[in-house]
XYZ file of N, CA and C in Angstrom:
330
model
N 0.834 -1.177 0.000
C 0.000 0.000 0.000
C 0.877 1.238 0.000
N 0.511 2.394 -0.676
C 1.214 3.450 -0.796
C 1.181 4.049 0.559
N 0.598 3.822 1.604
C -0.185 4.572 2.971
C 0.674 3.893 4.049
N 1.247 3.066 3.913
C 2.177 2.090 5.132
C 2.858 0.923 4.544
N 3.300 0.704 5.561
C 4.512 -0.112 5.490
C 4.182 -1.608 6.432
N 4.430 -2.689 5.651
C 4.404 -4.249 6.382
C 5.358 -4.870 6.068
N 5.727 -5.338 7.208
C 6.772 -6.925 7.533
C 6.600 -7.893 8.591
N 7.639 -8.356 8.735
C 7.329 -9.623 10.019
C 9.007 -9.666 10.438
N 8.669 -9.107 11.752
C 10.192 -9.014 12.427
C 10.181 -10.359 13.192
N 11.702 -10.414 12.577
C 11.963 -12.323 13.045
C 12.819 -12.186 14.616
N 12.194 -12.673 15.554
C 13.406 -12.616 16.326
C 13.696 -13.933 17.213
N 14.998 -14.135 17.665
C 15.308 -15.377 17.407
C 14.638 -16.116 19.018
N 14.258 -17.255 18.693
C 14.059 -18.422 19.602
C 14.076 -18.054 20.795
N 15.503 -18.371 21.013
C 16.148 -18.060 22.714
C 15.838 -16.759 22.984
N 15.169 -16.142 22.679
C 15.709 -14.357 23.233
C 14.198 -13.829 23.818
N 14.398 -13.764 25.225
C 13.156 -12.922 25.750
C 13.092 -11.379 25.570
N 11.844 -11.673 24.752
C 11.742 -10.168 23.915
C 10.958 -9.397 24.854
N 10.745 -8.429 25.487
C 9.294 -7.582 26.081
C 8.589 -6.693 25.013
N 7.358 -7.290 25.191
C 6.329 -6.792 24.439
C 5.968 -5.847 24.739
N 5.158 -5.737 25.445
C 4.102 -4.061 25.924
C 4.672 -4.245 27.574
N 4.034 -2.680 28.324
C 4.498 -2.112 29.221
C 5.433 -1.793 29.766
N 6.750 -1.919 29.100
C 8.178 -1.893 29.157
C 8.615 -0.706 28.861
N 7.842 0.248 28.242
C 8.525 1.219 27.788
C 7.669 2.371 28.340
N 8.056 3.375 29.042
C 7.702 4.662 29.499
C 8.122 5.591 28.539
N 7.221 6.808 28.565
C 8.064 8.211 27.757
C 9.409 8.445 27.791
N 10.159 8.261 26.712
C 11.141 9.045 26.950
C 12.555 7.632 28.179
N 12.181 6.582 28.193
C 12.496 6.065 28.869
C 12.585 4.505 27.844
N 13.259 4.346 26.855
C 13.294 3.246 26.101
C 14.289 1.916 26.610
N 13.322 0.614 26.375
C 14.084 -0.449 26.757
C 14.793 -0.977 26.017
N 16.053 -0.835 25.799
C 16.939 -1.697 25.026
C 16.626 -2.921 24.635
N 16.351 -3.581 23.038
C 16.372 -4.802 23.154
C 14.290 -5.057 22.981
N 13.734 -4.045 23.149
C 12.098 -3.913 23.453
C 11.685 -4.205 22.145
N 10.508 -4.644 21.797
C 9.796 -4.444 20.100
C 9.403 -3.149 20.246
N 8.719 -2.398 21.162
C 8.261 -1.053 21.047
C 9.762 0.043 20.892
N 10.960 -0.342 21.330
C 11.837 0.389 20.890
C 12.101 -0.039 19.877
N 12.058 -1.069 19.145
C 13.174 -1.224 18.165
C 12.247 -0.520 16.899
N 10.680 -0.673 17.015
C 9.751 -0.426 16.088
C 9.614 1.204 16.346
N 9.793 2.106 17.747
C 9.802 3.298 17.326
C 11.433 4.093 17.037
N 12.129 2.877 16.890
C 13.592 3.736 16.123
C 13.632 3.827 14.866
N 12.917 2.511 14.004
C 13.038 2.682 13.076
C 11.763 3.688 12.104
N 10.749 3.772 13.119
C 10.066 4.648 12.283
C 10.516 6.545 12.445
N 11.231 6.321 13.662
C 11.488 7.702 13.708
C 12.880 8.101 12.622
N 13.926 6.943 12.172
C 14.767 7.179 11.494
C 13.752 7.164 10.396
N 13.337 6.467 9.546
C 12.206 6.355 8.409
C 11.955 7.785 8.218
N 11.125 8.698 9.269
C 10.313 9.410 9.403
C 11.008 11.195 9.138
N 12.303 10.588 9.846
C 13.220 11.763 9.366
C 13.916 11.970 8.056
N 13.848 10.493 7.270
C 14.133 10.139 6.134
C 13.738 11.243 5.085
N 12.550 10.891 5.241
C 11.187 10.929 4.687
C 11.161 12.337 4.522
N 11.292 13.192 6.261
C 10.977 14.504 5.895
C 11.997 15.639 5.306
N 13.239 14.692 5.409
C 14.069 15.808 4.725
C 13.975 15.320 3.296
N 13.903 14.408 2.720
C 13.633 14.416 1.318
C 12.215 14.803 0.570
N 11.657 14.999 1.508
C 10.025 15.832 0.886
C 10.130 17.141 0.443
N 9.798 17.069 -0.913
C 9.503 18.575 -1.645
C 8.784 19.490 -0.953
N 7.627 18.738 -0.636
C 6.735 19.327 0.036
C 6.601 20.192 1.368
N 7.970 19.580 1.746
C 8.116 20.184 3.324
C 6.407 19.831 4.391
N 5.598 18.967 3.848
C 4.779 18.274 4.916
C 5.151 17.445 5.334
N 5.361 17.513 7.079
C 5.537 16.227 7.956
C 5.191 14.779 7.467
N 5.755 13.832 7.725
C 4.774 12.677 7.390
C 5.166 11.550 8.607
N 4.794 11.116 9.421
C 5.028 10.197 10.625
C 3.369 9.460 10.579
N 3.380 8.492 11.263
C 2.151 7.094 11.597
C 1.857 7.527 12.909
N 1.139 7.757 13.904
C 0.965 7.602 15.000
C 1.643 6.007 15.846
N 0.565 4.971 15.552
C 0.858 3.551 15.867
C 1.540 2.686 15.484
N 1.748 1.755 15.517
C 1.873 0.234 15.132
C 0.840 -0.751 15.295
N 0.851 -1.622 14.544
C 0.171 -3.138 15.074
C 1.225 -4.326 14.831
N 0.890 -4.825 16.502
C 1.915 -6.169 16.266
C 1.278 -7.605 16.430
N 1.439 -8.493 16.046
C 0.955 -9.567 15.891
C 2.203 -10.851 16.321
N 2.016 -11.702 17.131
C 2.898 -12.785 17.632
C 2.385 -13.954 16.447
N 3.180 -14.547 15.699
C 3.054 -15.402 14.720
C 3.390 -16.517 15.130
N 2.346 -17.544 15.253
C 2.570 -18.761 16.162
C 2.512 -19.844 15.682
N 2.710 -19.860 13.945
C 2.418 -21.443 13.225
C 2.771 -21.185 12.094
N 3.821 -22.155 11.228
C 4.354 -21.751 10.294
C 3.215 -21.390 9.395
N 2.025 -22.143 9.793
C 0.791 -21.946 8.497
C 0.536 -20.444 8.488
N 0.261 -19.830 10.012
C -0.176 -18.342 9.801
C 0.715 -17.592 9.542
N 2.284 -17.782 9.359
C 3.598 -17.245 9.082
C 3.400 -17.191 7.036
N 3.262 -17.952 6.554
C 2.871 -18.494 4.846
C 1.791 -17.679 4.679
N 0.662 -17.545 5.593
C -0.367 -16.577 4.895
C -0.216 -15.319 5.318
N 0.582 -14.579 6.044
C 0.932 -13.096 6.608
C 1.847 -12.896 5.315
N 2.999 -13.571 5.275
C 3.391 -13.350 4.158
C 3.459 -13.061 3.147
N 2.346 -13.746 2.401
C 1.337 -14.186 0.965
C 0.444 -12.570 1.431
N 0.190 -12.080 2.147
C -0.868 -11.161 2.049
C -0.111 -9.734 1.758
N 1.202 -9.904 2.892
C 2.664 -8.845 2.516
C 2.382 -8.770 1.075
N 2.907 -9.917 0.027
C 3.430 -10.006 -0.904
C 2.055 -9.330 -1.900
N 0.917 -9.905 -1.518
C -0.533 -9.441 -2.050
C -0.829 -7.791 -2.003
N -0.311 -7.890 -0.912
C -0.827 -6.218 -0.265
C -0.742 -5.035 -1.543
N 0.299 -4.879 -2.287
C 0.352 -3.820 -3.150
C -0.633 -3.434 -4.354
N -1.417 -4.804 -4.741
C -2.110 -5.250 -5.717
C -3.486 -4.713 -4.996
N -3.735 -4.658 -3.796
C -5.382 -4.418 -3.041
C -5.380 -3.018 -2.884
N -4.689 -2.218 -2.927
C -4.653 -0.411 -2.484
C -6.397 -0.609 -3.171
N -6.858 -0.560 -4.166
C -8.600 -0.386 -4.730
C -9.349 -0.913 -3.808
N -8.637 -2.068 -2.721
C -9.489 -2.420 -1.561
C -9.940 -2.320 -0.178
N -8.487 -0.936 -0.300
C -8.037 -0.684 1.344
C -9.469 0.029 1.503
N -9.273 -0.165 3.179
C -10.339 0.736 3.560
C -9.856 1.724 3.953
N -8.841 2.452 3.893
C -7.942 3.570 4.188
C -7.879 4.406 2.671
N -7.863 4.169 1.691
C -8.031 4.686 0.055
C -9.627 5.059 -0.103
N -9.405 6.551 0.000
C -10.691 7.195 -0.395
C -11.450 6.950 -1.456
N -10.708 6.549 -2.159
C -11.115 5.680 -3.420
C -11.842 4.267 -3.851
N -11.727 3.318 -2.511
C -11.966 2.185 -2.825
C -13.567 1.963 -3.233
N -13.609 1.008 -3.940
C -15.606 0.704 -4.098
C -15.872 -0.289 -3.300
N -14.933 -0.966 -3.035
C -15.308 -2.443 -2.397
C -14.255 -2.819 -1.051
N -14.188 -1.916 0.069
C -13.048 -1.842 1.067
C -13.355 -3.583 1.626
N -12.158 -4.002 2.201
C -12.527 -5.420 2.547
C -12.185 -5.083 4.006
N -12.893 -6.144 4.962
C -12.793 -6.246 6.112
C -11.490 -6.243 6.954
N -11.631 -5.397 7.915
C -10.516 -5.244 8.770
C -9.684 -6.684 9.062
N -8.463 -6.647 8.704
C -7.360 -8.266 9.369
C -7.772 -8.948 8.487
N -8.417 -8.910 7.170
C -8.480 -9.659 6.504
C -7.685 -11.466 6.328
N -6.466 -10.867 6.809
C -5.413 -11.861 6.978
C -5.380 -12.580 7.723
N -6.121 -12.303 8.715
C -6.431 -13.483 9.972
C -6.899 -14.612 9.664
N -7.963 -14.765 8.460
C -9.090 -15.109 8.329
C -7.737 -16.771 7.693
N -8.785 -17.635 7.965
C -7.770 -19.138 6.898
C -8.628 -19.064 5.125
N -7.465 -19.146 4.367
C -7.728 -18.927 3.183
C -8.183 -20.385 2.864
């Protein structure tokens, strides 16, 4: 989608990751998904705004994270990544769409 950005951050086996409540303002946990996901959008974000003609800000508020727990739902997150660019006519975020499809679509078993 032209509007955001998807992947699937791999992280390894052995490694206790902290998910949520770990991170306070201004107070980042080394090693956190909520740090590692707001470094890279804030590097992204600065990317972004010094190469804009436009000189309009552009930053996401959120994230959504999802724990991937079976190689099967790992093959269809994927497949939907790989799908995703082809549906922008379906987002429900594209002012444009005629036919927006249901939220998490991807959840769903194909």
């Amino acid at each position: 989608m032209p509007n955001h950005l998807r992947g699937v951050l791999m992280v390894g086996e052995r490694h206790a990751v902290p998910l949520h409540g770990t991170e306070r303002y201004g107070q980042p946990v080394a090693g956190s998904i909520p740090t590692a996901i707001r470094s890279f959008k804030a590097a992204a974000t600065r990317e972004i705004n010094e190469m804009s003609r436009s000189r309009t800000a552009v930053s996401q508020r959120n994230y959504f994270e999802h724990i991937i727990r079976s190689e099967e739902s790992l093959m269809r997150i994927r497949q939907y990544i790989d799908d995703n660019p082809a549906r922008w006519d379906f987002d429900r975020e594209n002012p444009s769409a005629t036919r927006p499809e249901p939220k998490d679509v991807w959840r769903t078993a194909q």
